[in-house]
Amino acid sequence: GNSVTQMEGPVTLSEEAFLTINCTYTATGYPSLFWYVQYPGEGLQLLLKATKADDKGSNKGFEATYRKETTSFHLEKGSVQVSDSAVYFCALSEGGSQGNLIFGKGTKLSVKP
Amino acid sequence: GAGVSQSPSNKVTEKGKDVELRCDPISGHTALYWYRQSLGQGLEFLIYFQGNSAPDKSGLPSDRFSAERTGGSVSTLTIQRTQQEDSAVYLCASSLTGDSPLHFGNGTRLTVT
């Protein structure tokens, strides 16, 4: 079946450090891929997405590229800020609905000043 | 309100009791989803409503779980004869259409004692 595997947390970085959160997937078809973020005390929100191979999603300085050959969708940011502290979830969907999502377990990021 | 609203925010119940969790989606959103987030686990899809179509119930873990959406708006997730393994955060999300990004509520934390 379809699944998403992302790196275990927690991840602790200093401000301005480079961030990578790894995500790989298993899917039978051609899924769309997403990163969702949950800031403390808030609901999950979409960070970025990519709907086909080689697409790059980007938002708020974060990027992720849909790599079909490695079945990966790693999240990167060149210089993290304290305000990026949150839990990040990688997810995939197949078919037309963006809502029937399969999520990874989440990676908690803490950024220290 | 501006976002997806869930109530109650916390619920403690005794094993064997029934519980009802409520979700008010964003006005005008035709799609509504329920997810469950158990400790140390990713988000698990439960059920999906789209307009007047029959709901996708493929994620419901047992027949103790049911959900309805009245008038295409408010949804109620009911868990009958609760068990300790039902303890989790139950998240509701809505989207403008089935192809649109999801907007999540803050969830209901259910504890079964």
JSON list of C-alpha atoms in Angstrom, two decimals:
[
{"chain": "A", "resi": 1, "resn": "GLY", "atom": "CA", "xyz": [0.00, 0.00, 0.00]},
{"chain": "A", "resi": 2, "resn": "ASN", "atom": "CA", "xyz": [0.90, 3.67, -0.15]},
{"chain": "A", "resi": 3, "resn": "SER", "atom": "CA", "xyz": [3.04, 5.05, 2.63]},
{"chain": "A", "resi": 4, "resn": "VAL", "atom": "CA", "xyz": [5.18, 8.01, 3.67]},
{"chain": "A", "resi": 5, "resn": "THR", "atom": "CA", "xyz": [8.36, 7.81, 5.71]},
{"chain": "A", "resi": 6, "resn": "GLN", "atom": "CA", "xyz": [9.99, 10.90, 7.14]},
{"chain": "A", "resi": 7, "resn": "MET", "atom": "CA", "xyz": [12.99, 11.38, 9.35]},
{"chain": "A", "resi": 8, "resn": "GLU", "atom": "CA", "xyz": [12.50, 10.96, 13.05]},
{"chain": "A", "resi": 9, "resn": "GLY", "atom": "CA", "xyz": [12.70, 14.00, 15.23]},
{"chain": "A", "resi": 10, "resn": "PRO", "atom": "CA", "xyz": [13.12, 16.04, 17.15]},
{"chain": "A", "resi": 11, "resn": "VAL", "atom": "CA", "xyz": [15.49, 18.22, 15.17]},
{"chain": "A", "resi": 12, "resn": "THR", "atom": "CA", "xyz": [17.18, 21.08, 16.99]},
{"chain": "A", "resi": 13, "resn": "LEU", "atom": "CA", "xyz": [19.02, 23.77, 15.04]},
{"chain": "A", "resi": 14, "resn": "SER", "atom": "CA", "xyz": [20.49, 27.17, 15.70]},
{"chain": "A", "resi": 15, "resn": "GLU", "atom": "CA", "xyz": [19.04, 30.19, 13.96]},
{"chain": "A", "resi": 16, "resn": "GLU", "atom": "CA", "xyz": [20.33, 30.63, 10.37]},
{"chain": "A", "resi": 17, "resn": "ALA", "atom": "CA", "xyz": [21.31, 26.97, 10.07]},
{"chain": "A", "resi": 18, "resn": "PHE", "atom": "CA", "xyz": [20.44, 24.91, 6.99]},
{"chain": "A", "resi": 19, "resn": "LEU", "atom": "CA", "xyz": [17.48, 22.57, 7.33]},
{"chain": "A", "resi": 20, "resn": "THR", "atom": "CA", "xyz": [16.76, 19.28, 5.60]},
{"chain": "A", "resi": 21, "resn": "ILE", "atom": "CA", "xyz": [13.90, 17.02, 6.61]},
{"chain": "A", "resi": 22, "resn": "ASN", "atom": "CA", "xyz": [13.92, 13.82, 4.59]},
{"chain": "A", "resi": 23, "resn": "CYS", "atom": "CA", "xyz": [10.75, 12.29, 3.19]},
{"chain": "A", "resi": 24, "resn": "THR", "atom": "CA", "xyz": [10.37, 9.24, 0.99]},
{"chain": "A", "resi": 25, "resn": "TYR", "atom": "CA", "xyz": [7.20, 7.64, -0.26]},
{"chain": "A", "resi": 26, "resn": "THR", "atom": "CA", "xyz": [5.78, 4.44, -1.66]},
{"chain": "A", "resi": 27, "resn": "ALA", "atom": "CA", "xyz": [2.90, 4.73, -4.10]},
{"chain": "A", "resi": 28, "resn": "THR", "atom": "CA", "xyz": [1.38, 2.59, -6.81]},
{"chain": "A", "resi": 29, "resn": "GLY", "atom": "CA", "xyz": [0.55, 5.47, -9.12]},
{"chain": "A", "resi": 30, "resn": "TYR", "atom": "CA", "xyz": [1.57, 9.08, -9.54]},
{"chain": "A", "resi": 31, "resn": "PRO", "atom": "CA", "xyz": [0.77, 10.87, -6.32]},
{"chain": "A", "resi": 32, "resn": "SER", "atom": "CA", "xyz": [0.75, 14.52, -5.42]},
{"chain": "A", "resi": 33, "resn": "LEU", "atom": "CA", "xyz": [3.13, 15.36, -2.58]},
{"chain": "A", "resi": 34, "resn": "PHE", "atom": "CA", "xyz": [2.72, 17.85, 0.24]},
{"chain": "A", "resi": 35, "resn": "TRP", "atom": "CA", "xyz": [4.38, 19.33, 3.26]},
{"chain": "A", "resi": 36, "resn": "TYR", "atom": "CA", "xyz": [2.08, 20.46, 6.06]},
{"chain": "A", "resi": 37, "resn": "VAL", "atom": "CA", "xyz": [3.20, 22.42, 9.10]},
{"chain": "A", "resi": 38, "resn": "GLN", "atom": "CA", "xyz": [1.71, 22.68, 12.59]},
{"chain": "A", "resi": 39, "resn": "TYR", "atom": "CA", "xyz": [2.87, 25.66, 14.61]},
{"chain": "A", "resi": 40, "resn": "PRO", "atom": "CA", "xyz": [2.44, 25.51, 18.40]},
{"chain": "A", "resi": 41, "resn": "GLY", "atom": "CA", "xyz": [-1.21, 25.94, 19.35]},
{"chain": "A", "resi": 42, "resn": "GLU", "atom": "CA", "xyz": [-2.40, 26.09, 15.75]},
{"chain": "A", "resi": 43, "resn": "GLY", "atom": "CA", "xyz": [-4.01, 23.71, 13.27]},
{"chain": "A", "resi": 44, "resn": "LEU", "atom": "CA", "xyz": [-2.18, 22.02, 10.44]},
{"chain": "A", "resi": 45, "resn": "GLN", "atom": "CA", "xyz": [-1.68, 24.16, 7.39]},
{"chain": "A", "resi": 46, "resn": "LEU", "atom": "CA", "xyz": [-0.37, 23.49, 3.92]},
{"chain": "A", "resi": 47, "resn": "LEU", "atom": "CA", "xyz": [3.22, 24.65, 3.49]},
{"chain": "A", "resi": 48, "resn": "LEU", "atom": "CA", "xyz": [3.89, 23.59, -0.10]},
{"chain": "A", "resi": 49, "resn": "LYS", "atom": "CA", "xyz": [3.02, 20.98, -2.68]},
{"chain": "A", "resi": 50, "resn": "ALA", "atom": "CA", "xyz": [4.11, 19.41, -5.95]},
{"chain": "A", "resi": 51, "resn": "THR", "atom": "CA", "xyz": [1.82, 17.51, -8.26]},
{"chain": "A", "resi": 52, "resn": "LYS", "atom": "CA", "xyz": [4.20, 15.87, -10.73]},
{"chain": "A", "resi": 53, "resn": "ALA", "atom": "CA", "xyz": [7.75, 14.68, -11.09]},
{"chain": "A", "resi": 54, "resn": "ASP", "atom": "CA", "xyz": [10.48, 17.36, -11.07]},
{"chain": "A", "resi": 55, "resn": "ASP", "atom": "CA", "xyz": [8.06, 20.01, -9.78]},
{"chain": "A", "resi": 56, "resn": "LYS", "atom": "CA", "xyz": [9.44, 22.19, -7.01]},
{"chain": "A", "resi": 57, "resn": "GLY", "atom": "CA", "xyz": [7.10, 23.47, -4.34]},
{"chain": "A", "resi": 58, "resn": "SER", "atom": "CA", "xyz": [8.17, 26.56, -2.41]},
{"chain": "A", "resi": 59, "resn": "ASN", "atom": "CA", "xyz": [6.79, 28.83, 0.28]},
{"chain": "A", "resi": 60, "resn": "LYS", "atom": "CA", "xyz": [8.19, 30.99, 3.11]},
{"chain": "A", "resi": 61, "resn": "GLY", "atom": "CA", "xyz": [11.75, 30.11, 2.08]},
{"chain": "A", "resi": 62, "resn": "PHE", "atom": "CA", "xyz": [11.09, 26.38, 2.19]},
{"chain": "A", "resi": 63, "resn": "GLU", "atom": "CA", "xyz": [11.52, 24.21, -0.90]},
{"chain": "A", "resi": 64, "resn": "ALA", "atom": "CA", "xyz": [10.92, 20.60, -1.84]},
{"chain": "A", "resi": 65, "resn": "THR", "atom": "CA", "xyz": [11.43, 18.88, -5.20]},
{"chain": "A", "resi": 66, "resn": "TYR", "atom": "CA", "xyz": [9.39, 15.89, -6.34]},
{"chain": "A", "resi": 67, "resn": "ARG", "atom": "CA", "xyz": [11.97, 13.24, -7.25]},
{"chain": "A", "resi": 68, "resn": "LYS", "atom": "CA", "xyz": [10.35, 10.26, -8.90]},
{"chain": "A", "resi": 69, "resn": "GLU", "atom": "CA", "xyz": [13.62, 8.40, -9.41]},
{"chain": "A", "resi": 70, "resn": "THR", "atom": "CA", "xyz": [14.36, 8.40, -5.68]},
{"chain": "A", "resi": 71, "resn": "THR", "atom": "CA", "xyz": [10.68, 8.58, -4.56]},
{"chain": "A", "resi": 72, "resn": "SER", "atom": "CA", "xyz": [11.59, 11.51, -2.35]},
{"chain": "A", "resi": 73, "resn": "PHE", "atom": "CA", "xyz": [10.28, 14.94, -1.42]},
{"chain": "A", "resi": 74, "resn": "HIS", "atom": "CA", "xyz": [12.83, 16.34, 1.02]},
{"chain": "A", "resi": 75, "resn": "LEU", "atom": "CA", "xyz": [12.08, 19.68, 2.69]},
{"chain": "A", "resi": 76, "resn": "GLU", "atom": "CA", "xyz": [14.86, 22.27, 2.75]},
{"chain": "A", "resi": 77, "resn": "LYS", "atom": "CA", "xyz": [15.42, 25.80, 3.97]},
{"chain": "A", "resi": 78, "resn": "GLY", "atom": "CA", "xyz": [18.65, 27.68, 3.69]},
{"chain": "A", "resi": 79, "resn": "SER", "atom": "CA", "xyz": [18.42, 29.71, 6.90]},
{"chain": "A", "resi": 80, "resn": "VAL", "atom": "CA", "xyz": [15.91, 28.79, 9.59]},
{"chain": "A", "resi": 81, "resn": "GLN", "atom": "CA", "xyz": [14.39, 31.22, 12.06]},
{"chain": "A", "resi": 82, "resn": "VAL", "atom": "CA", "xyz": [13.04, 30.73, 15.57]},
{"chain": "A", "resi": 83, "resn": "SER", "atom": "CA", "xyz": [9.55, 31.23, 14.11]},
{"chain": "A", "resi": 84, "resn": "ASP", "atom": "CA", "xyz": [10.01, 28.08, 12.00]},
{"chain": "A", "resi": 85, "resn": "SER", "atom": "CA", "xyz": [9.79, 25.94, 15.14]},
{"chain": "A", "resi": 86, "resn": "ALA", "atom": "CA", "xyz": [6.90, 23.58, 14.45]},
{"chain": "A", "resi": 87, "resn": "VAL", "atom": "CA", "xyz": [6.01, 20.02, 13.52]},
{"chain": "A", "resi": 88, "resn": "TYR", "atom": "CA", "xyz": [6.36, 19.24, 9.81]},
{"chain": "A", "resi": 89, "resn": "PHE", "atom": "CA", "xyz": [4.38, 16.49, 8.09]},
{"chain": "A", "resi": 90, "resn": "CYS", "atom": "CA", "xyz": [5.07, 15.01, 4.68]},
{"chain": "A", "resi": 91, "resn": "ALA", "atom": "CA", "xyz": [2.01, 13.62, 2.89]},
{"chain": "A", "resi": 92, "resn": "LEU", "atom": "CA", "xyz": [0.84, 12.15, -0.40]},
{"chain": "A", "resi": 93, "resn": "SER", "atom": "CA", "xyz": [-2.46, 11.81, -2.17]},
{"chain": "A", "resi": 94, "resn": "GLU", "atom": "CA", "xyz": [-3.51, 9.77, -5.15]},
{"chain": "A", "resi": 95, "resn": "GLY", "atom": "CA", "xyz": [-6.43, 10.49, -7.37]},
{"chain": "A", "resi": 96, "resn": "GLY", "atom": "CA", "xyz": [-8.28, 13.75, -7.62]},
{"chain": "A", "resi": 97, "resn": "SER", "atom": "CA", "xyz": [-8.78, 14.56, -3.96]},
{"chain": "A", "resi": 98, "resn": "GLN", "atom": "CA", "xyz": [-6.12, 16.46, -2.07]},
{"chain": "A", "resi": 99, "resn": "GLY", "atom": "CA", "xyz": [-7.82, 15.43, 1.11]},
{"chain": "A", "resi": 100, "resn": "ASN", "atom": "CA", "xyz": [-7.49, 11.67, 1.19]},
{"chain": "A", "resi": 101, "resn": "LEU", "atom": "CA", "xyz": [-3.95, 12.11, 2.37]},
{"chain": "A", "resi": 102, "resn": "ILE", "atom": "CA", "xyz": [-1.44, 9.65, 3.73]},
{"chain": "A", "resi": 103, "resn": "PHE", "atom": "CA", "xyz": [0.80, 11.38, 6.26]},
{"chain": "A", "resi": 104, "resn": "GLY", "atom": "CA", "xyz": [4.19, 10.67, 7.70]},
{"chain": "A", "resi": 105, "resn": "LYS", "atom": "CA", "xyz": [4.58, 10.67, 11.46]},
{"chain": "A", "resi": 106, "resn": "GLY", "atom": "CA", "xyz": [5.81, 14.25, 11.62]},
{"chain": "A", "resi": 107, "resn": "THR", "atom": "CA", "xyz": [9.16, 15.81, 12.49]},
{"chain": "A", "resi": 108, "resn": "LYS", "atom": "CA", "xyz": [9.40, 18.32, 15.31]},
{"chain": "A", "resi": 109, "resn": "LEU", "atom": "CA", "xyz": [11.78, 21.19, 14.60]},
{"chain": "A", "resi": 110, "resn": "SER", "atom": "CA", "xyz": [13.08, 23.47, 17.32]},
{"chain": "A", "resi": 111, "resn": "VAL", "atom": "CA", "xyz": [15.16, 26.49, 16.33]},
{"chain": "A", "resi": 112, "resn": "LYS", "atom": "CA", "xyz": [17.22, 28.13, 19.06]},
{"chain": "A", "resi": 113, "resn": "PRO", "atom": "CA", "xyz": [18.27, 31.80, 18.94]},
{"chain": "B", "resi": 1, "resn": "GLY", "atom": "CA", "xyz": [-15.55, 32.30, 11.96]},
{"chain": "B", "resi": 2, "resn": "ALA", "atom": "CA", "xyz": [-12.56, 32.43, 9.71]},
{"chain": "B", "resi": 3, "resn": "GLY", "atom": "CA", "xyz": [-11.34, 28.89, 10.23]},
{"chain": "B", "resi": 4, "resn": "VAL", "atom": "CA", "xyz": [-12.44, 25.34, 10.93]},
{"chain": "B", "resi": 5, "resn": "SER", "atom": "CA", "xyz": [-13.87, 25.08, 14.41]},
{"chain": "B", "resi": 6, "resn": "GLN", "atom": "CA", "xyz": [-13.92, 21.89, 16.47]},
{"chain": "B", "resi": 7, "resn": "SER", "atom": "CA", "xyz": [-15.56, 21.20, 19.78]},
{"chain": "B", "resi": 8, "resn": "PRO", "atom": "CA", "xyz": [-14.89, 20.26, 22.44]},
{"chain": "B", "resi": 9, "resn": "SER", "atom": "CA", "xyz": [-11.18, 20.95, 22.43]},
{"chain": "B", "resi": 10, "resn": "ASN", "atom": "CA", "xyz": [-10.68, 18.28, 25.09]},
{"chain": "B", "resi": 11, "resn": "LYS", "atom": "CA", "xyz": [-12.85, 15.35, 26.09]},
{"chain": "B", "resi": 12, "resn": "VAL", "atom": "CA", "xyz": [-12.25, 12.80, 28.83]},
{"chain": "B", "resi": 13, "resn": "THR", "atom": "CA", "xyz": [-14.60, 9.84, 28.88]},
{"chain": "B", "resi": 14, "resn": "GLU", "atom": "CA", "xyz": [-14.87, 6.47, 30.55]},
{"chain": "B", "resi": 15, "resn": "LYS", "atom": "CA", "xyz": [-14.35, 3.29, 28.61]},
{"chain": "B", "resi": 16, "resn": "GLY", "atom": "CA", "xyz": [-17.61, 2.05, 27.17]},
{"chain": "B", "resi": 17, "resn": "LYS", "atom": "CA", "xyz": [-19.26, 5.47, 26.87]},
{"chain": "B", "resi": 18, "resn": "ASP", "atom": "CA", "xyz": [-20.28, 7.07, 23.59]},
{"chain": "B", "resi": 19, "resn": "VAL", "atom": "CA", "xyz": [-18.80, 10.40, 22.49]},
{"chain": "B", "resi": 20, "resn": "GLU", "atom": "CA", "xyz": [-19.67, 12.96, 19.83]},
{"chain": "B", "resi": 21, "resn": "LEU", "atom": "CA", "xyz": [-17.14, 15.30, 18.30]},
{"chain": "B", "resi": 22, "resn": "ARG", "atom": "CA", "xyz": [-18.25, 18.33, 16.32]},
{"chain": "B", "resi": 23, "resn": "CYS", "atom": "CA", "xyz": [-16.73, 20.11, 13.35]},
{"chain": "B", "resi": 24, "resn": "ASP", "atom": "CA", "xyz": [-17.81, 23.43, 11.83]},
{"chain": "B", "resi": 25, "resn": "PRO", "atom": "CA", "xyz": [-16.08, 23.80, 8.47]},
{"chain": "B", "resi": 26, "resn": "ILE", "atom": "CA", "xyz": [-15.27, 27.04, 6.70]},
{"chain": "B", "resi": 27, "resn": "SER", "atom": "CA", "xyz": [-18.42, 28.45, 5.16]},
{"chain": "B", "resi": 28, "resn": "GLY", "atom": "CA", "xyz": [-18.77, 27.44, 1.53]},
{"chain": "B", "resi": 29, "resn": "HIS", "atom": "CA", "xyz": [-16.32, 24.55, 1.69]},
{"chain": "B", "resi": 30, "resn": "THR", "atom": "CA", "xyz": [-17.86, 21.51, 0.02]},
{"chain": "B", "resi": 31, "resn": "ALA", "atom": "CA", "xyz": [-15.36, 18.93, 1.21]},
{"chain": "B", "resi": 32, "resn": "LEU", "atom": "CA", "xyz": [-14.90, 17.82, 4.82]},
{"chain": "B", "resi": 33, "resn": "TYR", "atom": "CA", "xyz": [-12.47, 15.30, 6.26]},
{"chain": "B", "resi": 34, "resn": "TRP", "atom": "CA", "xyz": [-11.85, 13.62, 9.59]},
{"chain": "B", "resi": 35, "resn": "TYR", "atom": "CA", "xyz": [-8.39, 12.42, 10.63]},
{"chain": "B", "resi": 36, "resn": "ARG", "atom": "CA", "xyz": [-7.02, 10.83, 13.77]},
{"chain": "B", "resi": 37, "resn": "GLN", "atom": "CA", "xyz": [-3.59, 11.47, 15.26]},
{"chain": "B", "resi": 38, "resn": "SER", "atom": "CA", "xyz": [-2.50, 8.95, 17.83]},
{"chain": "B", "resi": 39, "resn": "LEU", "atom": "CA", "xyz": [0.54, 9.42, 20.07]},
{"chain": "B", "resi": 40, "resn": "GLY", "atom": "CA", "xyz": [3.70, 8.77, 18.06]},
{"chain": "B", "resi": 41, "resn": "GLN", "atom": "CA", "xyz": [1.73, 8.10, 14.90]},
{"chain": "B", "resi": 42, "resn": "GLY", "atom": "CA", "xyz": [1.05, 10.09, 11.79]},
{"chain": "B", "resi": 43, "resn": "LEU", "atom": "CA", "xyz": [-2.35, 11.33, 10.83]},
{"chain": "B", "resi": 44, "resn": "GLU", "atom": "CA", "xyz": [-4.76, 8.58, 9.89]},
{"chain": "B", "resi": 45, "resn": "PHE", "atom": "CA", "xyz": [-7.55, 9.30, 7.41]},
{"chain": "B", "resi": 46, "resn": "LEU", "atom": "CA", "xyz": [-11.00, 8.37, 8.72]},
{"chain": "B", "resi": 47, "resn": "ILE", "atom": "CA", "xyz": [-13.76, 9.69, 6.46]},
{"chain": "B", "resi": 48, "resn": "TYR", "atom": "CA", "xyz": [-14.37, 12.19, 3.65]},
{"chain": "B", "resi": 49, "resn": "PHE", "atom": "CA", "xyz": [-17.54, 14.05, 2.66]},
{"chain": "B", "resi": 50, "resn": "GLN", "atom": "CA", "xyz": [-17.84, 15.78, -0.70]},
{"chain": "B", "resi": 51, "resn": "GLY", "atom": "CA", "xyz": [-21.00, 17.71, -1.43]},
{"chain": "B", "resi": 52, "resn": "ASN", "atom": "CA", "xyz": [-24.04, 15.44, -1.66]},
{"chain": "B", "resi": 53, "resn": "SER", "atom": "CA", "xyz": [-22.04, 12.36, -2.66]},
{"chain": "B", "resi": 54, "resn": "ALA", "atom": "CA", "xyz": [-21.90, 9.27, -0.52]},
{"chain": "B", "resi": 55, "resn": "PRO", "atom": "CA", "xyz": [-19.04, 9.67, 1.98]},
{"chain": "B", "resi": 56, "resn": "ASP", "atom": "CA", "xyz": [-15.79, 7.77, 1.65]},
{"chain": "B", "resi": 57, "resn": "LYS", "atom": "CA", "xyz": [-15.74, 5.75, 4.86]},
{"chain": "B", "resi": 58, "resn": "SER", "atom": "CA", "xyz": [-12.76, 3.63, 3.94]},
{"chain": "B", "resi": 59, "resn": "GLY", "atom": "CA", "xyz": [-10.63, 4.88, 6.84]},
{"chain": "B", "resi": 60, "resn": "LEU", "atom": "CA", "xyz": [-13.02, 4.19, 9.70]},
{"chain": "B", "resi": 61, "resn": "PRO", "atom": "CA", "xyz": [-11.26, 1.66, 11.97]},
{"chain": "B", "resi": 62, "resn": "SER", "atom": "CA", "xyz": [-14.36, -0.19, 13.17]},
{"chain": "B", "resi": 63, "resn": "ASP", "atom": "CA", "xyz": [-18.15, -0.08, 13.11]},
{"chain": "B", "resi": 64, "resn": "ARG", "atom": "CA", "xyz": [-18.06, 1.78, 16.43]},
{"chain": "B", "resi": 65, "resn": "PHE", "atom": "CA", "xyz": [-17.08, 4.84, 14.42]},
{"chain": "B", "resi": 66, "resn": "SER", "atom": "CA", "xyz": [-19.58, 6.80, 12.36]},
{"chain": "B", "resi": 67, "resn": "ALA", "atom": "CA", "xyz": [-19.93, 10.31, 11.03]},
{"chain": "B", "resi": 68, "resn": "GLU", "atom": "CA", "xyz": [-22.56, 12.44, 9.45]},
{"chain": "B", "resi": 69, "resn": "ARG", "atom": "CA", "xyz": [-22.68, 15.81, 7.83]},
{"chain": "B", "resi": 70, "resn": "THR", "atom": "CA", "xyz": [-25.96, 17.63, 8.07]},
{"chain": "B", "resi": 71, "resn": "GLY", "atom": "CA", "xyz": [-27.01, 20.14, 5.44]},
{"chain": "B", "resi": 72, "resn": "GLY", "atom": "CA", "xyz": [-23.61, 20.01, 3.81]},
{"chain": "B", "resi": 73, "resn": "SER", "atom": "CA", "xyz": [-22.08, 21.93, 6.68]},
{"chain": "B", "resi": 74, "resn": "VAL", "atom": "CA", "xyz": [-21.55, 20.80, 10.28]},
{"chain": "B", "resi": 75, "resn": "SER", "atom": "CA", "xyz": [-20.23, 17.30, 10.83]},
{"chain": "B", "resi": 76, "resn": "THR", "atom": "CA", "xyz": [-20.36, 15.03, 13.86]},
{"chain": "B", "resi": 77, "resn": "LEU", "atom": "CA", "xyz": [-18.02, 12.10, 14.46]},
{"chain": "B", "resi": 78, "resn": "THR", "atom": "CA", "xyz": [-19.50, 9.57, 16.86]},
{"chain": "B", "resi": 79, "resn": "ILE", "atom": "CA", "xyz": [-17.55, 6.86, 18.64]},
{"chain": "B", "resi": 80, "resn": "GLN", "atom": "CA", "xyz": [-19.66, 4.25, 20.40]},
{"chain": "B", "resi": 81, "resn": "ARG", "atom": "CA", "xyz": [-18.51, 2.11, 23.32]},
{"chain": "B", "resi": 82, "resn": "THR", "atom": "CA", "xyz": [-15.16, 3.90, 23.48]},
{"chain": "B", "resi": 83, "resn": "GLN", "atom": "CA", "xyz": [-12.00, 1.91, 24.09]},
{"chain": "B", "resi": 84, "resn": "GLN", "atom": "CA", "xyz": [-8.67, 3.11, 25.47]},
{"chain": "B", "resi": 85, "resn": "GLU", "atom": "CA", "xyz": [-7.06, 2.73, 22.05]},
{"chain": "B", "resi": 86, "resn": "ASP", "atom": "CA", "xyz": [-9.48, 5.39, 20.77]},
{"chain": "B", "resi": 87, "resn": "SER", "atom": "CA", "xyz": [-7.53, 8.00, 22.74]},
{"chain": "B", "resi": 88, "resn": "ALA", "atom": "CA", "xyz": [-6.10, 10.41, 20.18]},
{"chain": "B", "resi": 89, "resn": "VAL", "atom": "CA", "xyz": [-6.46, 13.86, 18.70]},
{"chain": "B", "resi": 90, "resn": "TYR", "atom": "CA", "xyz": [-9.29, 13.95, 16.18]},
{"chain": "B", "resi": 91, "resn": "LEU", "atom": "CA", "xyz": [-8.75, 16.50, 13.45]},
{"chain": "B", "resi": 92, "resn": "CYS", "atom": "CA", "xyz": [-11.30, 17.91, 11.06]},
{"chain": "B", "resi": 93, "resn": "ALA", "atom": "CA", "xyz": [-10.42, 19.66, 7.82]},
{"chain": "B", "resi": 94, "resn": "SER", "atom": "CA", "xyz": [-12.38, 21.31, 5.05]},
{"chain": "B", "resi": 95, "resn": "SER", "atom": "CA", "xyz": [-11.58, 22.45, 1.54]},
{"chain": "B", "resi": 96, "resn": "LEU", "atom": "CA", "xyz": [-13.32, 24.53, -1.06]},
{"chain": "B", "resi": 97, "resn": "THR", "atom": "CA", "xyz": [-13.49, 21.57, -3.42]},
{"chain": "B", "resi": 98, "resn": "GLY", "atom": "CA", "xyz": [-12.04, 18.08, -3.40]},
{"chain": "B", "resi": 99, "resn": "ASP", "atom": "CA", "xyz": [-9.01, 19.38, -5.28]},
{"chain": "B", "resi": 100, "resn": "SER", "atom": "CA", "xyz": [-8.26, 22.34, -3.01]},
{"chain": "B", "resi": 101, "resn": "PRO", "atom": "CA", "xyz": [-5.82, 22.54, -0.11]},
{"chain": "B", "resi": 102, "resn": "LEU", "atom": "CA", "xyz": [-7.10, 21.49, 3.28]},
{"chain": "B", "resi": 103, "resn": "HIS", "atom": "CA", "xyz": [-7.75, 23.81, 6.19]},
{"chain": "B", "resi": 104, "resn": "PHE", "atom": "CA", "xyz": [-7.49, 22.04, 9.52]},
{"chain": "B", "resi": 105, "resn": "GLY", "atom": "CA", "xyz": [-9.12, 22.74, 12.84]},
{"chain": "B", "resi": 106, "resn": "ASN", "atom": "CA", "xyz": [-7.17, 22.58, 16.10]},
{"chain": "B", "resi": 107, "resn": "GLY", "atom": "CA", "xyz": [-8.58, 19.18, 16.90]},
{"chain": "B", "resi": 108, "resn": "THR", "atom": "CA", "xyz": [-10.35, 17.47, 19.78]},
{"chain": "B", "resi": 109, "resn": "ARG", "atom": "CA", "xyz": [-8.11, 15.62, 22.21]},
{"chain": "B", "resi": 110, "resn": "LEU", "atom": "CA", "xyz": [-10.00, 12.52, 23.36]},
{"chain": "B", "resi": 111, "resn": "THR", "atom": "CA", "xyz": [-8.86, 10.61, 26.41]},
{"chain": "B", "resi": 112, "resn": "VAL", "atom": "CA", "xyz": [-10.56, 7.34, 27.28]},
{"chain": "B", "resi": 113, "resn": "THR", "atom": "CA", "xyz": [-9.94, 6.25, 30.85]}
]
